Amino acid sequence: MRIDIVTIFPEFFGVLDISLLGKARQQKLLDVTVHDLRDFTHDRHRTVDDTPYGGGAGMVMKPEPWGEALDRILGDPLPGTVVVVPSPAGRPFTQAEARELALAPALVFTCGRYEGIDQRVIDHAATRPNVEVREVSLGDYVLNGGEVAAMAMIEAIGRLVPGVVGNPESLTEESHEDGLLEYPSYTKPSVWRDLEVPPILLGGNHGAIAAWRHEQQLERTRRVRPDLLPDGLS
Ligand SMILES: N#Cc1c(-c2ccc3ccn(Cc4ccc(CN5CCCC5)cc4)c3c2)n[nH]c1N
């Protein structure tokens, strides 16, 4: 999968060179390119923002640099390319969307700053052939820009790309993967500060362990996220 990121803070994504995603890049499972939006400006001050039409606080990101950046990146897009626009006004980003986007041939993350990107950039991107645009929100709170959201989304998506995670089975027993929160996990020692590992996990009855873990998922989901429970299980 090809991932392009456009930002005025390219150094923010240096962390993608380490850990799991760094290894995936070395293995050519992920091809990540970070673009500095200011490289697509032509004035001495490399200006990327201006005052909002209609007034209001703050600044808005100018359309011209974004247009040139997306022209460069989306010159000949692979069919199925998705432009992901992190935005507080976007649709909530979910594990289901991460799974969907992990199947795309190419993703372009447009990381805005200030009060956001001129809307015409998003509207024009949606007219490009072979390109789908998704405005997506990390959660119901306001960040200072799209970089943190893009990083979180790239990690959630990247780890689902086949081959990135060594043991694919571990991806199926996670919170939200089956619609429920995950069961609690334990490791050695069996007693720590007088706290014992649930005895059922110390036996070898895999059927009973699986049943216990599912019950733990239901109990935790009822307690913490009843909104996730399927009808009839609340
Ligand atoms: N994903 C995600 C996000 C973001 C996010 C994503 C991208 C950008 C680009 C700029 N900002 C900062 C900002 C600040 C205030 C406003 C509201 N203003 C009112 C009148 C005009 C805008 C808009 C944006 C961003 C924030 N925040 N929270 C999430 N879950």
PDB file of C-alpha atoms and ligand atoms in Angstrom:
ATOM      1  CA  MET A   1       0.000   0.000   0.000  1.00  0.00           C
ATOM      2  CA  ARG A   2       1.144   3.516  -0.877  1.00  0.00           C
ATOM      3  CA  ILE A   3       0.571   6.241   1.719  1.00  0.00           C
ATOM      4  CA  ASP A   4       1.175   9.927   1.012  1.00  0.00           C
ATOM      5  CA  ILE A   5       0.945  12.517   3.784  1.00  0.00           C
ATOM      6  CA  VAL A   6       0.749  16.276   3.162  1.00  0.00           C
ATOM      7  CA  THR A   7       1.555  18.503   6.161  1.00  0.00           C
ATOM      8  CA  ILE A   8       3.336  21.725   7.182  1.00  0.00           C
ATOM      9  CA  PHE A   9       5.053  19.658   9.909  1.00  0.00           C
ATOM     10  CA  PRO A  10       6.758  16.799   7.997  1.00  0.00           C
ATOM     11  CA  GLU A  11       9.097  16.137  10.919  1.00  0.00           C
ATOM     12  CA  PHE A  12       6.027  15.076  12.904  1.00  0.00           C
ATOM     13  CA  PHE A  13       5.958  11.783  10.959  1.00  0.00           C
ATOM     14  CA  GLY A  14       9.561  10.794  11.681  1.00  0.00           C
ATOM     15  CA  VAL A  15       8.190   8.256  14.137  1.00  0.00           C
ATOM     16  CA  LEU A  16       6.899   6.240  11.170  1.00  0.00           C
ATOM     17  CA  ASP A  17      10.521   5.176  10.581  1.00  0.00           C
ATOM     18  CA  ILE A  18      10.542   3.101  13.779  1.00  0.00           C
ATOM     19  CA  SER A  19       8.505   0.275  15.328  1.00  0.00           C
ATOM     20  CA  LEU A  20       6.089  -1.933  13.428  1.00  0.00           C
ATOM     21  CA  LEU A  21       5.380   0.506  10.629  1.00  0.00           C
ATOM     22  CA  GLY A  22       9.085   1.186  10.192  1.00  0.00           C
ATOM     23  CA  LYS A  23       9.657  -2.540   9.673  1.00  0.00           C
ATOM     24  CA  ALA A  24       6.717  -2.679   7.240  1.00  0.00           C
ATOM     25  CA  ARG A  25       8.325   0.131   5.248  1.00  0.00           C
ATOM     26  CA  GLN A  26      11.632  -1.748   5.119  1.00  0.00           C
ATOM     27  CA  GLN A  27       9.752  -4.846   3.914  1.00  0.00           C
ATOM     28  CA  LYS A  28       8.061  -2.720   1.231  1.00  0.00           C
ATOM     29  CA  LEU A  29       4.640  -3.614   2.630  1.00  0.00           C
ATOM     30  CA  LEU A  30       4.016   0.098   3.145  1.00  0.00           C
ATOM     31  CA  ASP A  31       5.417   2.825   0.882  1.00  0.00           C
ATOM     32  CA  VAL A  32       5.094   6.065   2.908  1.00  0.00           C
ATOM     33  CA  THR A  33       6.012   9.504   1.537  1.00  0.00           C
ATOM     34  CA  VAL A  34       5.691  12.708   3.577  1.00  0.00           C
ATOM     35  CA  HIS A  35       5.287  15.965   1.619  1.00  0.00           C
ATOM     36  CA  ASP A  36       5.881  19.469   3.035  1.00  0.00           C
ATOM     37  CA  LEU A  37       2.969  21.654   1.891  1.00  0.00           C
ATOM     38  CA  ARG A  38       5.286  24.695   1.866  1.00  0.00           C
ATOM     39  CA  ASP A  39       7.197  23.074  -1.017  1.00  0.00           C
ATOM     40  CA  PHE A  40       4.126  23.890  -3.127  1.00  0.00           C
ATOM     41  CA  THR A  41       4.181  27.628  -2.366  1.00  0.00           C
ATOM     42  CA  HIS A  42       5.941  30.252  -4.525  1.00  0.00           C
ATOM     43  CA  ASP A  43       6.220  33.349  -2.365  1.00  0.00           C
ATOM     44  CA  ARG A  44       9.209  34.368  -0.297  1.00  0.00           C
ATOM     45  CA  HIS A  45       7.403  33.583   2.975  1.00  0.00           C
ATOM     46  CA  ARG A  46       6.083  30.193   1.725  1.00  0.00           C
ATOM     47  CA  THR A  47       2.579  31.296   2.787  1.00  0.00           C
ATOM     48  CA  VAL A  48      -0.038  28.581   3.331  1.00  0.00           C
ATOM     49  CA  ASP A  49      -2.823  30.479   5.129  1.00  0.00           C
ATOM     50  CA  ASP A  50      -4.968  33.589   4.883  1.00  0.00           C
ATOM     51  CA  THR A  51      -7.903  35.277   6.620  1.00  0.00           C
ATOM     52  CA  PRO A  52     -11.342  33.600   6.357  1.00  0.00           C
ATOM     53  CA  TYR A  53     -13.984  34.991   3.988  1.00  0.00           C
ATOM     54  CA  GLY A  54     -16.992  36.019   6.055  1.00  0.00           C
ATOM     55  CA  GLY A  55     -14.780  36.931   9.013  1.00  0.00           C
ATOM     56  CA  GLY A  56     -14.208  34.888  12.149  1.00  0.00           C
ATOM     57  CA  ALA A  57     -11.222  34.012  14.292  1.00  0.00           C
ATOM     58  CA  GLY A  58      -8.080  32.356  13.008  1.00  0.00           C
ATOM     59  CA  MET A  59      -6.774  31.627   9.519  1.00  0.00           C
ATOM     60  CA  VAL A  60      -7.765  29.212   6.765  1.00  0.00           C
ATOM     61  CA  MET A  61      -5.323  27.189   4.633  1.00  0.00           C
ATOM     62  CA  LYS A  62      -5.075  28.585   1.089  1.00  0.00           C
ATOM     63  CA  PRO A  63      -6.319  26.330  -1.758  1.00  0.00           C
ATOM     64  CA  GLU A  64      -3.447  26.919  -4.213  1.00  0.00           C
ATOM     65  CA  PRO A  65      -0.641  25.011  -2.388  1.00  0.00           C
ATOM     66  CA  TRP A  66      -3.024  22.130  -1.665  1.00  0.00           C
ATOM     67  CA  GLY A  67      -4.138  22.026  -5.283  1.00  0.00           C
ATOM     68  CA  GLU A  68      -0.550  21.795  -6.509  1.00  0.00           C
ATOM     69  CA  ALA A  69       0.351  19.166  -3.900  1.00  0.00           C
ATOM     70  CA  LEU A  70      -2.617  16.972  -4.825  1.00  0.00           C
ATOM     71  CA  ASP A  71      -1.955  17.499  -8.556  1.00  0.00           C
ATOM     72  CA  ARG A  72       1.543  16.110  -7.958  1.00  0.00           C
ATOM     73  CA  ILE A  73       0.425  13.188  -5.777  1.00  0.00           C
ATOM     74  CA  LEU A  74      -2.773  12.312  -7.654  1.00  0.00           C
ATOM     75  CA  GLY A  75      -1.431  12.856 -11.165  1.00  0.00           C
ATOM     76  CA  ASP A  76      -2.205   9.296 -12.195  1.00  0.00           C
ATOM     77  CA  PRO A  77      -4.027   7.771  -9.208  1.00  0.00           C
ATOM     78  CA  LEU A  78      -4.488   4.025  -8.804  1.00  0.00           C
ATOM     79  CA  PRO A  79      -8.208   3.171  -9.042  1.00  0.00           C
ATOM     80  CA  GLY A  80      -9.508   3.001  -5.483  1.00  0.00           C
ATOM     81  CA  THR A  81      -7.240   5.745  -4.158  1.00  0.00           C
ATOM     82  CA  VAL A  82      -8.731   7.363  -1.035  1.00  0.00           C
ATOM     83  CA  VAL A  83      -7.969  10.925   0.090  1.00  0.00           C
ATOM     84  CA  VAL A  84      -8.427  10.932   3.873  1.00  0.00           C
ATOM     85  CA  VAL A  85      -9.156  14.369   5.318  1.00  0.00           C
ATOM     86  CA  PRO A  86      -8.866  14.391   9.130  1.00  0.00           C
ATOM     87  CA  SER A  87     -11.471  16.875  10.368  1.00  0.00           C
ATOM     88  CA  PRO A  88     -13.477  17.545  13.549  1.00  0.00           C
ATOM     89  CA  ALA A  89     -16.485  17.668  11.195  1.00  0.00           C
ATOM     90  CA  GLY A  90     -15.743  14.240   9.745  1.00  0.00           C
ATOM     91  CA  ARG A  91     -17.423  10.864  10.201  1.00  0.00           C
ATOM     92  CA  PRO A  92     -16.101   9.009  13.288  1.00  0.00           C
ATOM     93  CA  PHE A  93     -13.101   6.820  12.400  1.00  0.00           C
ATOM     94  CA  THR A  94     -13.785   3.200  13.393  1.00  0.00           C
ATOM     95  CA  GLN A  95     -12.098  -0.197  13.274  1.00  0.00           C
ATOM     96  CA  ALA A  96     -14.466  -1.101  10.438  1.00  0.00           C
ATOM     97  CA  GLU A  97     -13.221   1.907   8.437  1.00  0.00           C
ATOM     98  CA  ALA A  98      -9.611   0.968   9.249  1.00  0.00           C
ATOM     99  CA  ARG A  99     -10.286  -2.504   7.842  1.00  0.00           C
ATOM    100  CA  GLU A 100     -11.824  -1.000   4.695  1.00  0.00           C
ATOM    101  CA  LEU A 101      -8.975   1.471   4.151  1.00  0.00           C
ATOM    102  CA  ALA A 102      -6.368  -1.278   4.694  1.00  0.00           C
ATOM    103  CA  LEU A 103      -7.605  -2.767   1.406  1.00  0.00           C
ATOM    104  CA  ALA A 104      -7.125   0.454  -0.602  1.00  0.00           C
ATOM    105  CA  PRO A 105      -4.183   0.544  -3.051  1.00  0.00           C
ATOM    106  CA  ALA A 106      -3.253   4.091  -2.027  1.00  0.00           C
ATOM    107  CA  LEU A 107      -4.151   6.597   0.694  1.00  0.00           C
ATOM    108  CA  VAL A 108      -3.443  10.347   0.768  1.00  0.00           C
ATOM    109  CA  PHE A 109      -3.716  12.066   4.176  1.00  0.00           C
ATOM    110  CA  THR A 110      -4.258  15.840   4.010  1.00  0.00           C
ATOM    111  CA  CYS A 111      -3.232  17.257   7.388  1.00  0.00           C
ATOM    112  CA  GLY A 112      -4.757  20.674   7.903  1.00  0.00           C
ATOM    113  CA  ARG A 113      -3.816  23.266  10.497  1.00  0.00           C
ATOM    114  CA  TYR A 114      -5.159  26.685  11.625  1.00  0.00           C
ATOM    115  CA  GLU A 115      -8.985  26.582  11.277  1.00  0.00           C
ATOM    116  CA  GLY A 116      -8.882  24.030   8.480  1.00  0.00           C
ATOM    117  CA  ILE A 117      -8.407  23.771   4.709  1.00  0.00           C
ATOM    118  CA  ASP A 118     -10.364  25.854   2.142  1.00  0.00           C
ATOM    119  CA  GLN A 119     -13.393  23.633   1.392  1.00  0.00           C
ATOM    120  CA  ARG A 120     -12.829  23.925  -2.361  1.00  0.00           C
ATOM    121  CA  VAL A 121      -9.710  21.736  -1.984  1.00  0.00           C
ATOM    122  CA  ILE A 122     -11.834  18.861  -0.687  1.00  0.00           C
ATOM    123  CA  ASP A 123     -14.614  19.517  -3.214  1.00  0.00           C
ATOM    124  CA  HIS A 124     -12.144  19.606  -6.123  1.00  0.00           C
ATOM    125  CA  ALA A 125     -10.358  16.439  -4.946  1.00  0.00           C
ATOM    126  CA  ALA A 126     -13.695  14.622  -5.079  1.00  0.00           C
ATOM    127  CA  THR A 127     -13.955  15.407  -8.820  1.00  0.00           C
ATOM    128  CA  ARG A 128     -10.666  13.641  -9.617  1.00  0.00           C
ATOM    129  CA  PRO A 129     -11.154  10.330 -11.480  1.00  0.00           C
ATOM    130  CA  ASN A 130     -10.360   7.124  -9.497  1.00  0.00           C
ATOM    131  CA  VAL A 131     -10.310   9.150  -6.258  1.00  0.00           C
ATOM    132  CA  GLU A 132     -12.654   8.912  -3.279  1.00  0.00           C
ATOM    133  CA  VAL A 133     -12.552  11.605  -0.545  1.00  0.00           C
ATOM    134  CA  ARG A 134     -13.412  10.795   3.091  1.00  0.00           C
ATOM    135  CA  GLU A 135     -13.610  13.421   5.831  1.00  0.00           C
ATOM    136  CA  VAL A 136     -12.937  11.485   9.041  1.00  0.00           C
ATOM    137  CA  SER A 137     -12.798  12.466  12.722  1.00  0.00           C
ATOM    138  CA  LEU A 138     -10.604  10.822  15.367  1.00  0.00           C
ATOM    139  CA  GLY A 139     -13.094  11.657  18.115  1.00  0.00           C
ATOM    140  CA  ASP A 140     -15.392  14.251  19.644  1.00  0.00           C
ATOM    141  CA  TYR A 141     -12.741  16.728  20.773  1.00  0.00           C
ATOM    142  CA  VAL A 142     -10.779  19.437  18.947  1.00  0.00           C
ATOM    143  CA  LEU A 143      -7.085  18.981  18.114  1.00  0.00           C
ATOM    144  CA  ASN A 144      -4.799  21.716  16.721  1.00  0.00           C
ATOM    145  CA  GLY A 145      -4.390  20.007  13.373  1.00  0.00           C
ATOM    146  CA  GLY A 146      -4.740  16.793  11.420  1.00  0.00           C
ATOM    147  CA  GLU A 147      -1.310  15.262  12.116  1.00  0.00           C
ATOM    148  CA  VAL A 148      -2.147  13.433  15.371  1.00  0.00           C
ATOM    149  CA  ALA A 149      -5.336  12.078  13.800  1.00  0.00           C
ATOM    150  CA  ALA A 150      -3.519  10.993  10.639  1.00  0.00           C
ATOM    151  CA  MET A 151      -0.836   9.240  12.703  1.00  0.00           C
ATOM    152  CA  ALA A 152      -3.459   7.329  14.685  1.00  0.00           C
ATOM    153  CA  MET A 153      -5.366   6.367  11.546  1.00  0.00           C
ATOM    154  CA  ILE A 154      -2.171   5.301   9.729  1.00  0.00           C
ATOM    155  CA  GLU A 155      -1.223   3.062  12.654  1.00  0.00           C
ATOM    156  CA  ALA A 156      -4.729   1.538  12.889  1.00  0.00           C
ATOM    157  CA  ILE A 157      -4.807   0.948   9.110  1.00  0.00           C
ATOM    158  CA  GLY A 158      -1.142  -0.014   8.623  1.00  0.00           C
ATOM    159  CA  ARG A 159      -1.249  -2.818  11.193  1.00  0.00           C
ATOM    160  CA  LEU A 160      -4.118  -4.433   9.251  1.00  0.00           C
ATOM    161  CA  VAL A 161      -2.198  -4.541   5.955  1.00  0.00           C
ATOM    162  CA  PRO A 162      -1.436  -8.248   5.293  1.00  0.00           C
ATOM    163  CA  GLY A 163       2.052  -9.188   6.467  1.00  0.00           C
ATOM    164  CA  VAL A 164       2.595  -6.174   8.733  1.00  0.00           C
ATOM    165  CA  VAL A 165       1.608  -7.940  11.953  1.00  0.00           C
ATOM    166  CA  GLY A 166       3.493 -11.226  12.410  1.00  0.00           C
ATOM    167  CA  ASN A 167       0.586 -13.207  13.872  1.00  0.00           C
ATOM    168  CA  PRO A 168      -2.659 -12.242  12.043  1.00  0.00           C
ATOM    169  CA  GLU A 169      -4.624 -14.226  14.648  1.00  0.00           C
ATOM    170  CA  SER A 170      -3.810 -11.517  17.217  1.00  0.00           C
ATOM    171  CA  LEU A 171      -5.760  -9.054  15.086  1.00  0.00           C
ATOM    172  CA  THR A 172      -8.999 -10.956  15.527  1.00  0.00           C
ATOM    173  CA  GLU A 173      -9.056 -10.872  19.353  1.00  0.00           C
ATOM    174  CA  GLU A 174      -8.877  -7.120  19.845  1.00  0.00           C
ATOM    175  CA  SER A 175     -11.347  -4.573  21.060  1.00  0.00           C
ATOM    176  CA  HIS A 176     -13.830  -3.562  18.378  1.00  0.00           C
ATOM    177  CA  GLU A 177     -12.673  -6.311  15.999  1.00  0.00           C
ATOM    178  CA  ASP A 178     -15.709  -8.474  16.860  1.00  0.00           C
ATOM    179  CA  GLY A 179     -17.773  -5.520  18.036  1.00  0.00           C
ATOM    180  CA  LEU A 180     -16.990  -6.099  21.722  1.00  0.00           C
ATOM    181  CA  LEU A 181     -14.232  -4.788  23.988  1.00  0.00           C
ATOM    182  CA  GLU A 182     -11.310  -7.137  24.572  1.00  0.00           C
ATOM    183  CA  TYR A 183     -10.987  -9.551  27.516  1.00  0.00           C
ATOM    184  CA  PRO A 184      -8.384  -8.823  30.256  1.00  0.00           C
ATOM    185  CA  SER A 185      -4.895 -10.263  29.706  1.00  0.00           C
ATOM    186  CA  TYR A 186      -2.407 -11.730  32.223  1.00  0.00           C
ATOM    187  CA  THR A 187       1.131 -13.107  32.206  1.00  0.00           C
ATOM    188  CA  LYS A 188       3.643 -14.496  34.733  1.00  0.00           C
ATOM    189  CA  PRO A 189       3.959 -14.379  37.732  1.00  0.00           C
ATOM    190  CA  SER A 190       0.676 -16.118  38.666  1.00  0.00           C
ATOM    191  CA  VAL A 191       0.582 -14.060  41.899  1.00  0.00           C
ATOM    192  CA  TRP A 192       1.739 -10.417  41.980  1.00  0.00           C
ATOM    193  CA  ARG A 193       1.326  -8.203  45.069  1.00  0.00           C
ATOM    194  CA  ASP A 194      -1.174 -10.759  46.379  1.00  0.00           C
ATOM    195  CA  LEU A 195      -3.199 -10.450  43.141  1.00  0.00           C
ATOM    196  CA  GLU A 196      -3.866 -13.803  41.488  1.00  0.00           C
ATOM    197  CA  VAL A 197      -4.372 -14.636  37.811  1.00  0.00           C
ATOM    198  CA  PRO A 198      -7.940 -16.010  37.335  1.00  0.00           C
ATOM    199  CA  PRO A 199      -7.479 -19.774  38.034  1.00  0.00           C
ATOM    200  CA  ILE A 200      -9.322 -20.794  34.869  1.00  0.00           C
ATOM    201  CA  LEU A 201      -6.436 -19.398  32.807  1.00  0.00           C
ATOM    202  CA  LEU A 202      -3.914 -21.606  34.622  1.00  0.00           C
ATOM    203  CA  GLY A 203      -5.675 -24.826  33.568  1.00  0.00           C
ATOM    204  CA  GLY A 204      -5.561 -26.323  30.097  1.00  0.00           C
ATOM    205  CA  ASN A 205      -9.273 -26.344  29.325  1.00  0.00           C
ATOM    206  CA  HIS A 206      -9.240 -24.228  26.137  1.00  0.00           C
ATOM    207  CA  GLY A 207     -13.008 -24.446  25.670  1.00  0.00           C
ATOM    208  CA  ALA A 208     -13.655 -23.161  29.193  1.00  0.00           C
ATOM    209  CA  ILE A 209     -11.008 -20.436  28.719  1.00  0.00           C
ATOM    210  CA  ALA A 210     -12.638 -19.283  25.458  1.00  0.00           C
ATOM    211  CA  ALA A 211     -16.057 -19.173  27.156  1.00  0.00           C
ATOM    212  CA  TRP A 212     -14.646 -17.250  30.134  1.00  0.00           C
ATOM    213  CA  ARG A 213     -12.929 -14.740  27.817  1.00  0.00           C
ATOM    214  CA  HIS A 214     -16.133 -14.151  25.840  1.00  0.00           C
ATOM    215  CA  GLU A 215     -18.055 -13.586  29.062  1.00  0.00           C
ATOM    216  CA  GLN A 216     -15.368 -11.122  30.160  1.00  0.00           C
ATOM    217  CA  GLN A 217     -15.777  -9.294  26.850  1.00  0.00           C
ATOM    218  CA  LEU A 218     -19.536  -9.032  27.346  1.00  0.00           C
ATOM    219  CA  GLU A 219     -19.194  -7.896  30.975  1.00  0.00           C
ATOM    220  CA  ARG A 220     -16.572  -5.262  30.122  1.00  0.00           C
ATOM    221  CA  THR A 221     -18.588  -4.013  27.137  1.00  0.00           C
ATOM    222  CA  ARG A 222     -21.802  -3.796  29.221  1.00  0.00           C
ATOM    223  CA  ARG A 223     -19.912  -1.821  31.890  1.00  0.00           C
ATOM    224  CA  VAL A 224     -17.789   0.507  29.692  1.00  0.00           C
ATOM    225  CA  ARG A 225     -19.429   0.685  26.242  1.00  0.00           C
ATOM    226  CA  PRO A 226     -23.067  -0.511  26.374  1.00  0.00           C
ATOM    227  CA  ASP A 227     -23.564   1.340  23.078  1.00  0.00           C
ATOM    228  CA  LEU A 228     -21.480  -1.350  21.353  1.00  0.00           C
ATOM    229  CA  LEU A 229     -23.637  -4.242  22.540  1.00  0.00           C
ATOM    230  CA  PRO A 230     -25.706  -6.014  19.895  1.00  0.00           C
ATOM    231  CA  ASP A 231     -29.477  -5.845  20.485  1.00  0.00           C
ATOM    232  CA  GLY A 232     -30.614  -8.360  23.035  1.00  0.00           C
ATOM    233  CA  LEU A 233     -27.273  -8.453  24.866  1.00  0.00           C
ATOM    234  CA  SER A 234     -27.527  -5.169  26.773  1.00  0.00           C
TER     235      SER A 234
HETATM  236  N1  LIG B   1      -9.528  14.221  12.738  1.00  0.00           N
HETATM  237  C1  LIG B   1      -9.645  15.080  13.478  1.00  0.00           C
HETATM  238  C2  LIG B   1      -9.814  16.069  14.494  1.00  0.00           C
HETATM  239  C3  LIG B   1      -9.412  17.411  14.568  1.00  0.00           C
HETATM  240  C4  LIG B   1      -8.746  18.276  13.572  1.00  0.00           C
HETATM  241  C5  LIG B   1      -8.388  17.765  12.323  1.00  0.00           C
HETATM  242  C6  LIG B   1      -7.831  18.600  11.369  1.00  0.00           C
HETATM  243  C7  LIG B   1      -7.624  19.956  11.659  1.00  0.00           C
HETATM  244  C8  LIG B   1      -7.139  21.061  10.926  1.00  0.00           C
HETATM  245  C9  LIG B   1      -7.177  22.174  11.753  1.00  0.00           C
HETATM  246  N2  LIG B   1      -7.675  21.782  12.955  1.00  0.00           N
HETATM  247  C10 LIG B   1      -7.876  22.686  14.100  1.00  0.00           C
HETATM  248  C11 LIG B   1      -9.273  23.200  14.147  1.00  0.00           C
HETATM  249  C12 LIG B   1      -9.629  23.991  15.199  1.00  0.00           C
HETATM  250  C13 LIG B   1     -10.928  24.503  15.263  1.00  0.00           C
HETATM  251  C14 LIG B   1     -11.869  24.217  14.298  1.00  0.00           C
HETATM  252  C15 LIG B   1     -13.286  24.755  14.376  1.00  0.00           C
HETATM  253  N3  LIG B   1     -13.384  26.076  13.723  1.00  0.00           N
HETATM  254  C16 LIG B   1     -14.697  26.685  13.937  1.00  0.00           C
HETATM  255  C17 LIG B   1     -14.920  27.626  12.755  1.00  0.00           C
HETATM  256  C18 LIG B   1     -14.014  27.149  11.649  1.00  0.00           C
HETATM  257  C19 LIG B   1     -13.211  26.018  12.242  1.00  0.00           C
HETATM  258  C20 LIG B   1     -11.502  23.408  13.246  1.00  0.00           C
HETATM  259  C21 LIG B   1     -10.187  22.899  13.171  1.00  0.00           C
HETATM  260  C22 LIG B   1      -7.966  20.453  12.931  1.00  0.00           C
HETATM  261  C23 LIG B   1      -8.516  19.621  13.882  1.00  0.00           C
HETATM  262  N4  LIG B   1      -9.807  17.897  15.759  1.00  0.00           N
HETATM  263  N5  LIG B   1     -10.429  16.912  16.430  1.00  0.00           N
HETATM  264  C24 LIG B   1     -10.474  15.788  15.704  1.00  0.00           C
HETATM  265  N6  LIG B   1     -11.057  14.598  16.085  1.00  0.00           N
END
